[in-house]
């Protein structure tokens, strides 16, 4: 009924294109991580162990970096400012390093990261294009089944990552971000795949404009928080015992205290929006099913997610909980979020069975 | 609140320190044997109201909620629970004994959340007291060594060219801090300032709102009711206890309080997608019930839809489901009608393959029962079996078996109207010796074997499944949700910090202490330093890392 088939096909085509570009970006970003920018730094760290690494892991890093971001922001070109900074140190870093390489190489030590970011921008454009064409194909709310939800959430992750780059150089996350977005898109065209169509009456209500986008936003925020928590955990290990081998790039990441703060900020906002998702869901349930809370399987898991993040926030303020343990709780949190989206939607019965799959 | 993990900060909030102390106690030792019963209680209370206990209870609550999603629950689907227990024998019975089919009303789940609520109360009360006192006290004096604070700057009081007195400086600082929303106090040689009291206020409001939410939920269960009724097109539902198919009153529900109304289902329009591809084919697109509502005052007509309940005097009526009800007439061998009326068939899948039973206690010579399957749009699958291919009534077919014997209706035991107790019944057999089966389209009549009369499939009507709910305290949720969000946002996003400005010798010291999460404490102190510095002078303690550090994050 009322589906523009041509546009729907365009949407699928754009998804495939985005996937191809994300895949290349992923590989290129990996070159950056394992390449000279991080390795050079590591050598330096190893050479001048005490003084140098002591400084690089100081918590002040974050503060100074945000000052830099402000400077960049004030100049009206945050990204370039940060990129230039990175390049500048890249130069000195590689110059320091023992191999004494040729000038061309040392000049642009993070060219892989730059290429990766450029490709991510292109992929994100395809990705957003896929959402727009699909929406135009059906002319209705663009998030009414699992595929559309995942399509949008992954686009928001990708766009949020690009926007955050303007404030701070997070490109060390590029590999991870492009990989996870690629994975989600892969699921979108296989397991979650749902042909473009109109909406079912149970969803045809203004609450879908409130409940679902906030849920998507929360998922993205909590996901970003979890990425930082994960990096924090591996980074924290490297502070007592530096990594060797291919994982040595970890030693050059920002300090774990800094990462923990970023992770917490995303989680705090994510907790508020998740609370809103839950409460909005209860309001909707009241008009859809006649009760605001009934322990339906989706309600159960949304509650579990909420309680786990409440525990995370408490753990942070409880003596005896080390930052690493708190970060593990954060990862448990994102695991419940993912479970709630995937397993509960696909395998559990309930009123909330709108996967469309 | 204090972050107990940040050890460098002076302990200022009694709850946090008390919590930490209690937590240490929990780790270290059990209560001494000689403290007596009251001492024991007091010890237990202290343990329960620590942050650590709250944290553990939260984690246990999350775990305890999970089984309810893995096992069928009685409150959702009692049928699935009985089936599960039957299929799993003693294992199923064991699970039932430990209330795993009633998780959310179970003793153990209740214990966890009640303990959490008690812990919450034990937490809120002393914190409220303490916060109330803190709000009436002046910000604490500066500690002796300000260099220890999380942000610290100095700037000269005077130079050769520019002179000012300590008095002047402190005056400026005082004004500046006040303007920025600090509560300030002027001490002998310094200004002490604090801001962000709303953080703790928000925290308390948030926790109280949680408590209120749980109480409102419990009260709704006590004073409300809910009931279900299936209504076939053309039929009228007169609101009273007896006309419900099922009814669950709250403990304090008063049957006389049922509002008076009649609801007639005039027409039910359903539409399904016959154009989409894949999993979207056959999905519902429209359920519109035209109903007429008669209250003592007036008669109104409207459309009842999913997501659009009707509210009648505090009772809400919801369209929860729909399906088909074949109209069946049974006659005995003499042609006398023994049964006539619509029979509600329950849809089993997305294409509305529906099952139902007809019980004819007045049949003769034996009682009769029919069990059948209705296919709204009949087709054949690859192996040639009859199946339904679409949910709308495009080519309906009714297939029924017939049983004779005792329906068991007189035994007094409650029976489902959707199931035949076929144990004590015997299936009718056709002339060919095979089990007798009727395959009918609307209008068809089938003769039953052995003089049991005939069955006519007259037509198909649609029915709506309605839920009626009443929850008198539900409206209180709205204000408490607003408070919950307000409180949560304040506690998470308001920065609470103390600032001191002190003149010591020819130096001005400016220091800030974050109390809890505060990403801006350093910036705030820096800004204040800028304001207080003699114009031409740079603040001495500009961060030495500022130039080299930004790229650290990217490298
Ligand atoms: C249903 C139970 C509870 C929930 C959902 C809950 C939730 C929360 C949330 C979301 C925060 C904000 C976290 C933050 O400010 O960083 C918080 C803070 C806090 N809660 Fe609870 N809480 C619960 C029970 C308790 C109990 C029983 C206590 C007392 C033992 C408690 C003590 C605190 C304290 C002291 C803070 C401030 C922590 C900080 O400085 O960050 N909470 N709670």
Coordinates of C-alpha atoms in Angstrom, one line a residue, chain B residues 32 77 88 118 120 123 159 179 193 227 359 368 376 416 459 476:
Chain B
X32 CA 29.7 -8.5 68.2
X77 CA -0.4 -16.0 30.0
X88 CA 8.3 -30.4 32.3
X118 CA 13.7 0.6 53.1
X120 CA 16.1 4.3 50.3
X123 CA 19.1 7.0 53.1
X159 CA 52.7 45.6 41.7
X179 CA 26.9 37.5 40.7
X193 CA 31.7 30.5 48.6
X227 CA -11.8 -6.9 33.1
X359 CA -20.5 -26.9 23.0
X368 CA -22.3 -32.7 21.3
X376 CA -10.2 -16.8 6.5
X416 CA -12.5 -22.8 29.2
X459 CA -22.1 -16.6 8.3
X476 CA -0.5 10.9 40.4

